[in-house]
Short mmCIF file of C-alpha atoms and ligand atoms in Angstrom, two decimals:
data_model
loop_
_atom_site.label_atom_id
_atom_site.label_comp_id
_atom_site.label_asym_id
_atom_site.label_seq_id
_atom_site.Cartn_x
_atom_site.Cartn_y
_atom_site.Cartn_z
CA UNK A 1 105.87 132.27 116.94
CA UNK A 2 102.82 130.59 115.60
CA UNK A 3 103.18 126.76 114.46
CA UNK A 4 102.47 127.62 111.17
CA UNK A 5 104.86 130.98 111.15
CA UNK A 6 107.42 128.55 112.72
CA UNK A 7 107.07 125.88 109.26
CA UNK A 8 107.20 128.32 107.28
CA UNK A 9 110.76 129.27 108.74
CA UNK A 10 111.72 125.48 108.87
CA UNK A 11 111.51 124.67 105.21
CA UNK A 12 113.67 127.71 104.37
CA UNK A 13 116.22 125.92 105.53
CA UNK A 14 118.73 123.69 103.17
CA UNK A 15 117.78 120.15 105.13
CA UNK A 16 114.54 121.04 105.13
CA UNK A 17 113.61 121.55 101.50
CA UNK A 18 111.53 117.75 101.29
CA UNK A 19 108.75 119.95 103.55
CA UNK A 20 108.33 121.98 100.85
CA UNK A 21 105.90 121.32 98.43
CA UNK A 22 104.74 123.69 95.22
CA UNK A 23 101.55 124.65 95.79
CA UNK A 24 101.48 127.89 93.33
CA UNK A 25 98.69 127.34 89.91
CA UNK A 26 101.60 125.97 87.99
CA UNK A 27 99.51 124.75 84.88
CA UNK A 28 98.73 128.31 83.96
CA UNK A 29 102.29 129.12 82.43
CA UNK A 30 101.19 126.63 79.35
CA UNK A 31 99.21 129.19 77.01
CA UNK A 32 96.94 126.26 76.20
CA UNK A 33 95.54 126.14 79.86
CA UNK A 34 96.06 130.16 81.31
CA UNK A 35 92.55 129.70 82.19
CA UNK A 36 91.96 126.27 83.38
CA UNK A 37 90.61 127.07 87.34
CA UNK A 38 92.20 125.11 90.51
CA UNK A 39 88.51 123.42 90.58
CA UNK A 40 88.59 122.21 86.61
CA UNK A 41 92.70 120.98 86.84
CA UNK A 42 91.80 118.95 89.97
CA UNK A 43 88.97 117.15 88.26
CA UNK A 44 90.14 113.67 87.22
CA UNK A 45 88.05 113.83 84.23
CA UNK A 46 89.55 117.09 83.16
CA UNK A 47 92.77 115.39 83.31
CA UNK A 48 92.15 112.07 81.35
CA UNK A 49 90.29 114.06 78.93
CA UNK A 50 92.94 116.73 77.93
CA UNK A 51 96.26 113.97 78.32
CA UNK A 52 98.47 114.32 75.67
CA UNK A 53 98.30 111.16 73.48
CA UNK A 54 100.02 112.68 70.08
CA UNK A 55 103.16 114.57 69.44
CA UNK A 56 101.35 117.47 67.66
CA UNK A 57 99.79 117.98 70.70
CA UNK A 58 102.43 119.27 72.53
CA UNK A 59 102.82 122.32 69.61
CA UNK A 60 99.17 123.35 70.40
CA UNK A 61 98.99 123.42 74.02
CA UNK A 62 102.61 125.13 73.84
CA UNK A 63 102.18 127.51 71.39
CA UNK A 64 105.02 129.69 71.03
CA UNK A 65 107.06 127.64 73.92
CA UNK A 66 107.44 124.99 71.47
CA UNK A 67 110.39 125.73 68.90
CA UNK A 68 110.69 124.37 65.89
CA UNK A 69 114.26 122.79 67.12
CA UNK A 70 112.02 121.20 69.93
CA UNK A 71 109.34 120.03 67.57
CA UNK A 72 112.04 117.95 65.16
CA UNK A 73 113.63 116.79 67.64
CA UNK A 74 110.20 115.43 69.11
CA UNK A 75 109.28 113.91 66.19
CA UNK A 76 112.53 111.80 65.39
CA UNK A 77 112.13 110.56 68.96
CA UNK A 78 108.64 109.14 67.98
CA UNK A 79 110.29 107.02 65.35
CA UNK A 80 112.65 105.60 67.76
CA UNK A 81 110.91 105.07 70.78
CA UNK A 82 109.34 101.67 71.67
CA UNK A 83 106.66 103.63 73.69
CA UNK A 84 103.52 105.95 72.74
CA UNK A 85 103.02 109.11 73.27
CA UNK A 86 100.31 109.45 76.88
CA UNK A 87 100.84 112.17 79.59
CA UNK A 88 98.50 113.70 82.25
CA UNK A 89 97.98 117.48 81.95
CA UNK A 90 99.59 117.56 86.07
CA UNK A 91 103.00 116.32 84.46
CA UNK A 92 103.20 118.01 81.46
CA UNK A 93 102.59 121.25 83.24
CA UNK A 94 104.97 120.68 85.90
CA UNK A 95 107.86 120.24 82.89
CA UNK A 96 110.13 123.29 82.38
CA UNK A 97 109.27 124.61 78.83
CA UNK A 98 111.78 127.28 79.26
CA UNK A 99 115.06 124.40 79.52
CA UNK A 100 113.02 121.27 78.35
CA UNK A 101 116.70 119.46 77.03
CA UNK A 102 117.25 118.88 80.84
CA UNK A 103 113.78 118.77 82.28
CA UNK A 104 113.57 115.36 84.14
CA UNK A 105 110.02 114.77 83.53
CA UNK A 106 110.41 115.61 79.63
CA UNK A 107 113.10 112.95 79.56
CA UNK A 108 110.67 110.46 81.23
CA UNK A 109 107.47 110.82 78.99
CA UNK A 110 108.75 113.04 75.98
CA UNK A 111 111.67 111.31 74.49
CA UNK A 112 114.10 113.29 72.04
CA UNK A 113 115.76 111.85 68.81
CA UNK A 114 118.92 113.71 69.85
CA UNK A 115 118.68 111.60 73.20
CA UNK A 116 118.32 107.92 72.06
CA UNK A 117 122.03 105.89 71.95
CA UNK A 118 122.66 102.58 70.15
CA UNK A 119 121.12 99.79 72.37
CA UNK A 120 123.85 97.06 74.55
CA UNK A 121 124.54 94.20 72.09
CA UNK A 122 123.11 92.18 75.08
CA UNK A 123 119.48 94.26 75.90
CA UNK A 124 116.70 91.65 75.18
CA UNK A 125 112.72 93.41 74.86
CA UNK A 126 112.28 90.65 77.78
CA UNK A 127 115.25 91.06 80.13
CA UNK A 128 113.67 89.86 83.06
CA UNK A 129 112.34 87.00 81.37
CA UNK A 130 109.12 87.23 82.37
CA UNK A 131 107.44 85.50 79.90
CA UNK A 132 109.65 82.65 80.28
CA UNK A 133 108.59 81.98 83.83
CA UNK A 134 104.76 82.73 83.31
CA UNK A 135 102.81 79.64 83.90
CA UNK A 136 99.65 81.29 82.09
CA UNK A 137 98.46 84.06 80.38
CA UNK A 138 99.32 87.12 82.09
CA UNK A 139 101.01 85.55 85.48
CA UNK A 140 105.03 85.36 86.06
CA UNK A 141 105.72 83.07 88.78
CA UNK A 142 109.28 83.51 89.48
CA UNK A 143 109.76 83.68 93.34
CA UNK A 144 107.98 80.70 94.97
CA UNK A 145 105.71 82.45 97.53
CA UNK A 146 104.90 85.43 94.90
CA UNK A 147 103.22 86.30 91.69
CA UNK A 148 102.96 89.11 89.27
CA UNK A 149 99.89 89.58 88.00
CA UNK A 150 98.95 91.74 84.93
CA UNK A 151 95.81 92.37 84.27
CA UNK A 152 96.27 94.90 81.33
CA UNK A 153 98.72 96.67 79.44
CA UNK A 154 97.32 100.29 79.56
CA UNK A 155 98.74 103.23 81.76
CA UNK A 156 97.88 106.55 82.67
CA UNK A 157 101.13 107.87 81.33
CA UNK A 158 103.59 106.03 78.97
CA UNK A 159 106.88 106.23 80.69
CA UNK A 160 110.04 106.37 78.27
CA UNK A 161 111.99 103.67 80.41
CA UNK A 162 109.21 101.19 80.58
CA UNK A 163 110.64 97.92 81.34
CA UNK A 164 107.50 96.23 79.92
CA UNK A 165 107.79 98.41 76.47
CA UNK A 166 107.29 94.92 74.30
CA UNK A 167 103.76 95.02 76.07
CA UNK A 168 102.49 98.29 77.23
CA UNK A 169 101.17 101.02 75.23
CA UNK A 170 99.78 99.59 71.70
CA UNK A 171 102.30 99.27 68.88
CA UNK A 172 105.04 102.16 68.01
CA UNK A 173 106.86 102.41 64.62
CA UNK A 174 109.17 100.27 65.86
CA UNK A 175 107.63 97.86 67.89
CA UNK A 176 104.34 95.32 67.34
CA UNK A 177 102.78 94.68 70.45
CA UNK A 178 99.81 92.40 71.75
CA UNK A 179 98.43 94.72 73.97
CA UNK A 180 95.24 93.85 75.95
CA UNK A 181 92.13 95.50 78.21
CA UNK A 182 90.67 93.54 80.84
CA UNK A 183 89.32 90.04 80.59
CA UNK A 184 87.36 88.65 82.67
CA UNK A 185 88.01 84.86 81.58
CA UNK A 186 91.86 85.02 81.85
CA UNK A 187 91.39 86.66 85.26
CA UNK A 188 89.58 84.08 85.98
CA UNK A 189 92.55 81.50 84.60
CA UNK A 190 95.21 83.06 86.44
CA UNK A 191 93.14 82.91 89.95
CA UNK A 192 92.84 79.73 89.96
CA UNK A 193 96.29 78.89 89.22
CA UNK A 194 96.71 80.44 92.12
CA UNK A 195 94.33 78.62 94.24
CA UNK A 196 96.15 75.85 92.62
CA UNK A 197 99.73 76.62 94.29
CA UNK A 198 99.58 77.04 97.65
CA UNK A 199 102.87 78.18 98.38
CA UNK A 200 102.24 81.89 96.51
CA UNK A 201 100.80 83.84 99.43
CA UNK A 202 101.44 86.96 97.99
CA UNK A 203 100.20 88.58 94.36
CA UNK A 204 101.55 92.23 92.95
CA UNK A 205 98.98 93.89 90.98
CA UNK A 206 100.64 95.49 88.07
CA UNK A 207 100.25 95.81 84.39
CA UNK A 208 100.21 98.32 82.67
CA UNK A 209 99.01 100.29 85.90
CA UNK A 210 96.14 99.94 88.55
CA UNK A 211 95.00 102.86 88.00
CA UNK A 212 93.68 102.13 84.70
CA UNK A 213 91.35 99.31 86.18
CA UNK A 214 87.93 100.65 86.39
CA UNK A 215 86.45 100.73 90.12
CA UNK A 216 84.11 97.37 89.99
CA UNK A 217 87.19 95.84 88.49
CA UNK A 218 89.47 97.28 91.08
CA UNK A 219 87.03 95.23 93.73
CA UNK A 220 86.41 92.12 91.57
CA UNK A 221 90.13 91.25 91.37
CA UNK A 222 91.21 92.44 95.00
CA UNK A 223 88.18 90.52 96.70
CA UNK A 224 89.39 87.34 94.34
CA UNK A 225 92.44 87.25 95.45
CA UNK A 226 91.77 87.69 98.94
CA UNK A 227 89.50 85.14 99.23
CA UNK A 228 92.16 82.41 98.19
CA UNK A 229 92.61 80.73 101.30
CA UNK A 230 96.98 81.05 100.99
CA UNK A 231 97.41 84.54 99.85
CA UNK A 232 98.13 86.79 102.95
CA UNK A 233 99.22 90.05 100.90
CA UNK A 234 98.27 92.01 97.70
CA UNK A 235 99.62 94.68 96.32
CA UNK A 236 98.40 97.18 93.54
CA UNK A 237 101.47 98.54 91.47
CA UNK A 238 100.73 102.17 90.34
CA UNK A 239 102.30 105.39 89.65
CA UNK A 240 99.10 107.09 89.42
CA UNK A 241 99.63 108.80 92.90
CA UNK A 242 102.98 110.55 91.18
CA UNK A 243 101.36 111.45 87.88
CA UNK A 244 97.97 112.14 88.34
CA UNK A 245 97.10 112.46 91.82
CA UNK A 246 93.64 114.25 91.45
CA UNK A 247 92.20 110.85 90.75
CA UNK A 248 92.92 109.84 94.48
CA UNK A 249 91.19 113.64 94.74
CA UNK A 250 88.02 113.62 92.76
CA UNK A 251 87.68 110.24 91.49
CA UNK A 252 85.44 108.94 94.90
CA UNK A 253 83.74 105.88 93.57
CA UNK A 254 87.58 104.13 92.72
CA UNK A 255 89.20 105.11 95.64
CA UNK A 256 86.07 103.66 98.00
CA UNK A 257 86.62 100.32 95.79
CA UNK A 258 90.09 100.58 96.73
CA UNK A 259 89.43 101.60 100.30
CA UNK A 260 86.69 98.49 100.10
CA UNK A 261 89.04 95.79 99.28
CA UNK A 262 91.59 97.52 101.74
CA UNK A 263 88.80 97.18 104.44
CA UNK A 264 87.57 93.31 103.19
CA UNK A 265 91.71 92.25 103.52
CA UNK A 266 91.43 93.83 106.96
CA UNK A 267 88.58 91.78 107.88
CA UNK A 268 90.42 88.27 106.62
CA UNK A 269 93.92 89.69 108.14
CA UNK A 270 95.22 90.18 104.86
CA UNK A 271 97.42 92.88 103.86
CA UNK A 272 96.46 95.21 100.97
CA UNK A 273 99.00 98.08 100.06
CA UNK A 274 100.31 99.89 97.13
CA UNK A 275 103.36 100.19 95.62
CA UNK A 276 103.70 103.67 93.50
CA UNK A 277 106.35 105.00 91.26
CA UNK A 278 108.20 108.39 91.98
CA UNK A 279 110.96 109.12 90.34
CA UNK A 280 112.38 112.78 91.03
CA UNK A 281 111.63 115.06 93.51
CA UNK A 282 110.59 117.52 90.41
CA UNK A 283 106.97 115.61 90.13
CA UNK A 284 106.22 116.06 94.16
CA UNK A 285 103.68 118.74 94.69
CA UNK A 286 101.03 119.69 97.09
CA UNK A 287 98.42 117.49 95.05
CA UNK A 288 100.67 114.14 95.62
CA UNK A 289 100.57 115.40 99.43
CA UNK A 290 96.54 115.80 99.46
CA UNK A 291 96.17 112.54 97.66
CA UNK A 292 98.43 110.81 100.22
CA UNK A 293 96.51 112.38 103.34
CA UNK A 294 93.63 111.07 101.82
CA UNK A 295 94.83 107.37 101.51
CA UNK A 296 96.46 107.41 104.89
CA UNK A 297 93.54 108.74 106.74
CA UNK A 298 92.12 105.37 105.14
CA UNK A 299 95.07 103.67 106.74
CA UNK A 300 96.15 102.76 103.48
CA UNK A 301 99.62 101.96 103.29
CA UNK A 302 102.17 103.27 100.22
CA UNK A 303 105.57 102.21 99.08
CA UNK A 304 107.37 103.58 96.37
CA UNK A 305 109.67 101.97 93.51
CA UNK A 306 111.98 103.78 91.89
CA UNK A 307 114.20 103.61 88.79
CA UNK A 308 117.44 104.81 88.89
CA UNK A 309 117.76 106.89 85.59
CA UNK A 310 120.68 109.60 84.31
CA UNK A 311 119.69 113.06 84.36
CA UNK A 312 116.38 112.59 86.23
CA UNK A 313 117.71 111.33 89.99
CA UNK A 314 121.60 110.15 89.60
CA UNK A 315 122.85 112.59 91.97
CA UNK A 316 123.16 112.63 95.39
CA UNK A 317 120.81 115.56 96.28
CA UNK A 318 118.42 114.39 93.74
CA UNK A 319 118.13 110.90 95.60
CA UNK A 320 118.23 111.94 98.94
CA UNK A 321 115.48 114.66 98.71
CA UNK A 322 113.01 112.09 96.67
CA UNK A 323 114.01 109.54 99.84
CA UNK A 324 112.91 112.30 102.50
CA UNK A 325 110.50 113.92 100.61
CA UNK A 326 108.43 110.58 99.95
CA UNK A 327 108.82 109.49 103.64
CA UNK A 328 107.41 113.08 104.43
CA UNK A 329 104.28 111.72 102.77
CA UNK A 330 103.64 108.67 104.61
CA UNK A 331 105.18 106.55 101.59
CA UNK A 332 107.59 103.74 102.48
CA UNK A 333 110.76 104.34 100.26
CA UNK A 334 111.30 100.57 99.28
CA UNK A 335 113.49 99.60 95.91
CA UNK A 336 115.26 102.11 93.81
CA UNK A 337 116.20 100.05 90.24
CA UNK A 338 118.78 99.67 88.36
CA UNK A 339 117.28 100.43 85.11
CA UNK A 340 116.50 97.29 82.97
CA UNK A 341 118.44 96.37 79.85
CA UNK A 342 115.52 96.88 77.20
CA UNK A 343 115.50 98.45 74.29
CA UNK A 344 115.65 102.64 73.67
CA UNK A 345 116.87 103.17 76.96
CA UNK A 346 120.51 103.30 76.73
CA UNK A 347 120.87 106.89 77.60
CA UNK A 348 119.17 106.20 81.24
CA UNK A 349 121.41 103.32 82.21
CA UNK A 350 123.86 104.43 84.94
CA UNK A 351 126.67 101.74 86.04
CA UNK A 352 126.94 99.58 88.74
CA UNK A 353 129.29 101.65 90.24
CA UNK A 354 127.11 104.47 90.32
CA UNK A 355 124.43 102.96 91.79
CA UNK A 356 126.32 101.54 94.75
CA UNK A 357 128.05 104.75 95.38
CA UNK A 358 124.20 106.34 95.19
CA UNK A 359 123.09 103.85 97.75
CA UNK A 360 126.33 104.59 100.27
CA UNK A 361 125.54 108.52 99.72
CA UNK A 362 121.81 108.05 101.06
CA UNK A 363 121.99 105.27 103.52
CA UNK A 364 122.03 107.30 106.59
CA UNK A 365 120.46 110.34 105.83
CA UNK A 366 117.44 109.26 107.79
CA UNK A 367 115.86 106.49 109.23
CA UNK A 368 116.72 102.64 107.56
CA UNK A 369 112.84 101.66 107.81
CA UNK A 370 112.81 104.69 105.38
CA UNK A 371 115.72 104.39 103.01
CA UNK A 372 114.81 102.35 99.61
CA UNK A 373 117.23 99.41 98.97
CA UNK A 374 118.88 99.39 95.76
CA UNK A 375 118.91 96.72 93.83
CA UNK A 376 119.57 95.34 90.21
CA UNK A 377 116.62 93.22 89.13
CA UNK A 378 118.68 90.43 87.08
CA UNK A 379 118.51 90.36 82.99
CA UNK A 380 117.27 86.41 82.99
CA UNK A 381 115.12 85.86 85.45
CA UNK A 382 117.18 86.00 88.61
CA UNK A 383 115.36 88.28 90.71
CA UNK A 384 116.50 91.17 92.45
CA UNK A 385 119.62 91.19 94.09
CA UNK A 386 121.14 93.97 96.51
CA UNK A 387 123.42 96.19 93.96
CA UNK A 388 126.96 95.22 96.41
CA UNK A 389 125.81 91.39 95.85
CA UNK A 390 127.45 90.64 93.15
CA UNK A 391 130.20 88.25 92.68
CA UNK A 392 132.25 89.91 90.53
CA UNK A 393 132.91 93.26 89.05
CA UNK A 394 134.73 93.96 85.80
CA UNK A 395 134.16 97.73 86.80
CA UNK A 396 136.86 98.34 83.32
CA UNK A 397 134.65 96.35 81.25
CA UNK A 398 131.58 96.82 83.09
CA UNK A 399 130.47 93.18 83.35
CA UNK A 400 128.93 92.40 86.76
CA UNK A 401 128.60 88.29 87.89
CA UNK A 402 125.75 87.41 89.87
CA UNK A 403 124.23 84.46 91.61
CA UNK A 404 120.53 83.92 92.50
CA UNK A 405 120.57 80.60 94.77
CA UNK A 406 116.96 80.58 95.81
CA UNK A 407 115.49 81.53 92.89
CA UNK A 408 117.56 79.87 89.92
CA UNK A 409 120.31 77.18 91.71
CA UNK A 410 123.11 77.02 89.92
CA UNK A 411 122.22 79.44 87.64
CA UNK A 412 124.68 82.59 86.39
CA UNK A 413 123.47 86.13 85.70
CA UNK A 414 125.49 89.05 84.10
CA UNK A 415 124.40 92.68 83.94
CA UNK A 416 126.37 95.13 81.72
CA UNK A 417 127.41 98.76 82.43
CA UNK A 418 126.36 101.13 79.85
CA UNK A 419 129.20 101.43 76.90
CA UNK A 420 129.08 104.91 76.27
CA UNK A 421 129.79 105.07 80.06
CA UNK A 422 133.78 103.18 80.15
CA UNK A 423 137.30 103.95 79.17
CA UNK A 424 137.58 104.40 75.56
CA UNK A 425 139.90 101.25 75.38
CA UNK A 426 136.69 99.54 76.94
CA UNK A 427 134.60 100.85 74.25
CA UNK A 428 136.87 99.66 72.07
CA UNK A 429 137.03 95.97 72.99
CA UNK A 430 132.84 96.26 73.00
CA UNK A 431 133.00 96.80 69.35
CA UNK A 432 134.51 93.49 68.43
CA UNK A 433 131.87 91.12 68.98
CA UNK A 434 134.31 88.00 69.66
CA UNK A 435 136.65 90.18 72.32
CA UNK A 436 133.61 91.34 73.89
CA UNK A 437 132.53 87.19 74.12
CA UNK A 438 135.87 86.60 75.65
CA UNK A 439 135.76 89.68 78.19
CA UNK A 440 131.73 87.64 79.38
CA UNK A 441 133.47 84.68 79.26
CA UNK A 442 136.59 85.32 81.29
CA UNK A 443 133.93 87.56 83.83
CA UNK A 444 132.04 83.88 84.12
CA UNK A 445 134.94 81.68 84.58
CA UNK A 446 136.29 83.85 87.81
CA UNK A 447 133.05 82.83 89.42
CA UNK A 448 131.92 79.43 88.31
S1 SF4 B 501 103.43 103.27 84.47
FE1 SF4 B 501 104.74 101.47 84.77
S2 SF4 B 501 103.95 99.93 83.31
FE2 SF4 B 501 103.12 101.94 82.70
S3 SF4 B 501 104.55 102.73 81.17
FE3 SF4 B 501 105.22 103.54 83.16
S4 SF4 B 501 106.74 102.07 83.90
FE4 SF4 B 501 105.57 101.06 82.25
#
């Protein structure tokens, strides 16, 4: 049996399915695009220039797919949802028209009205507090050997769970936002508070996304970084290789910028990776594949981050194949979130429980360089913290107890499981606002 004859036999079996990647012309089911070629849908320009940026966009490239049900209920989700409207041709293709209630890539970019919940009383539009702990303009300094740097607020694709949603995206109906491009002169500001601290010796990259950074400014802020004499690693946060993977294809003159800076680290002994964003083993195709050969031939190195989120990867099967599946790809499976407590996101939340029972279900199922770590990234500033590190568990109530000692001494963090998730008693005692103060309370007290 030939090699290839004998792969082809592999990945029809069960364990197998992460080899398996779609490689069929997937973008002609949507009437809009029957004709687009292989050559014209792998073209990066092609892409950015037909994404979706309005609802009544998605009627015209659907045509009769979209039904009028769809179509209201598309439109009251616009006048909920904190985020815009922005979503590469490769993901919108990939969506199943047919059943697009359950689709988990409609639920991450194409909210419905039908979907949204009432936020927790405690969400904040900051819940990691990152504004609190940012020194200046577009820096949070919250660990002491690391910054997050973000040098704009625009994305390739507006995700529906955004954890940044009071930045990213321009305003919404519901939200006002102070969105900005890239800028030079608070760059510049934010470098050399940097060179200013030498304990940081290691900057993320993130935004708003990477990928949105234009090659000479890809090079400008990598090479700046690097040459601070204390910073040993960078990373640039993107989930361009998920969503839109023909940039890393066609786009040659950013990925030798990136490839530049990866080579100028290198040279200083620096480390320069980046940290990408899959969600659900529903967006993996052969393009991601392609794009990764193409950044590990490069030696390039890839870790992905993702967020936990209900009916897009809360299962077990889900989670495991998106942990094999990436590591199939040369991509490091690193963190997989808890989802943040910000605003129009109730419906993704899972529980604590959930998530720790996730974690036991995949730990094991291949190597533990290669399974992510989940972890809850603490509403207040506390960092993140291994989900089974908590102090204490209300699992009835759903109030979790937490402790950061490094990063905040002293200091007491509480994460809340979803509402519409617990007992109806529970739900109960949520409604009455001084109960629910005496259920936090009485959580805080068993660990202070
Ligand atoms: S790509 Fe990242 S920063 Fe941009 S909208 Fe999605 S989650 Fe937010």
């Amino acid at each position: 049996m030939s090699e290839t004859n004998k792969l082809e036999n592999d990945i029809k079996i069960p364990e197998l399915q992460h080899r398996n990647f779609r490689d069929d012309e997937f973008w002609k089911k949507i009437p809009a695009w029957s004709g687009v070629k292989r050559e014209e849908f792998a073209d990066h320009k092609w892409q950015v220039k037909n994404s979706i940026r309005k609802i009544k966009q998605v009627q015209e490239i659907l045509g009769p797919l979209c039904t009028p049900e769809l179509m209201s209920d598309l439109e009251a989700g616009q006048k909920i949802t904190p985020m815009n409207i922005r979503i590469t041709p490769y993901v919108f293709a990939l969506i199943n028209w047919v059943k697009p209630w359950d689709d988990p890539l409609r639920k991450q970019f194409l909210p419905l009205g039908s979907q949204f919940l009432d936020d927790h009383p405690y969400y904040e539009s900051d819940s990691l507090s990152e504004d609190t702990d940012s020194p200046v303009s577009m820096l949070t300094h919250r660990y002491p050997d690391k910054v997050l740097f973000l040098p704009t607020t625009i994305c390739p694709v507006y995700c529906s769970y955004c954890t940044r949603s009071r930045l990213i995206g321009g305003s919404t109906e519901t939200v006002e936002k102070e969105t900005y491009g890239a800028n030079q002169k608070k760059w510049d500001d934010a470098f050399e508070y940097i060179l200013r601290n030498p304990l940081i010796e290691d900057v993320v990259i993130s935004g708003g996304d990477s990928y949105m950074l234009t090659a000479p400014q890809l090079k400008y802020i990598g090479e700046s970084l690097l040459k601070i004499p204390h910073i040993r690693r960078i990373r640039y946060a993107t989930k361009g290789i998920a969503i839109f993977p023909q940039k890393i294809l066609t786009d040659d003159a950013w990925l030798q910028a990136l490839t530049e800076v990866h080579e100028f680290g290198r040279s200083y002994g620096k480390q320069v990776v980046i940290h990408t964003h899959f969600s659900s083993p529903k967006e993996i195709t052969k393009w991601n594949q392609l794009a990764m050969e193409r950044l590990f031939s490069r030696g390039i190195i890839v870790r992905n981050q993702a967020v936990l989120q209900a009916g897009v990867n809360d299962t077990v099967d889900s989670m495991v194949k998106l942990t094999r599946q990436v590591g199939f790809m040369n991509i490091q499976p690193y963190y997989v979130y808890m989802h943040d407590m910000v605003p129009g996101c109730e419906h993704f939340r899972t529980t604590l429980r959930e998530a720790i029972e996730l974690e036991k279900a995949v730990r094991g199922t291949t190597a533990g360089f290669n399974t992510p770590t989940f972890v809850c990234d603490l509403p207040g500033g506390g960092g993140k913290r291994h989900v089974a590190s908590y102090e204490y568990y209300d699992e009835e109530n759903g109030i979790s107890v937490w402790k950061a000692p490094y990063v905040k001494p002293g200091a007491v963090f509480t994460y809340y499981d979803p509402i519409h998730k617990l007992s109806p008693e529970a739900q109960k005692r949520w409604q009455d606002p001084k109960m629910r103060e005496a259920m936090v309370k009485e959580a805080i007290n068993k660990v202070s």
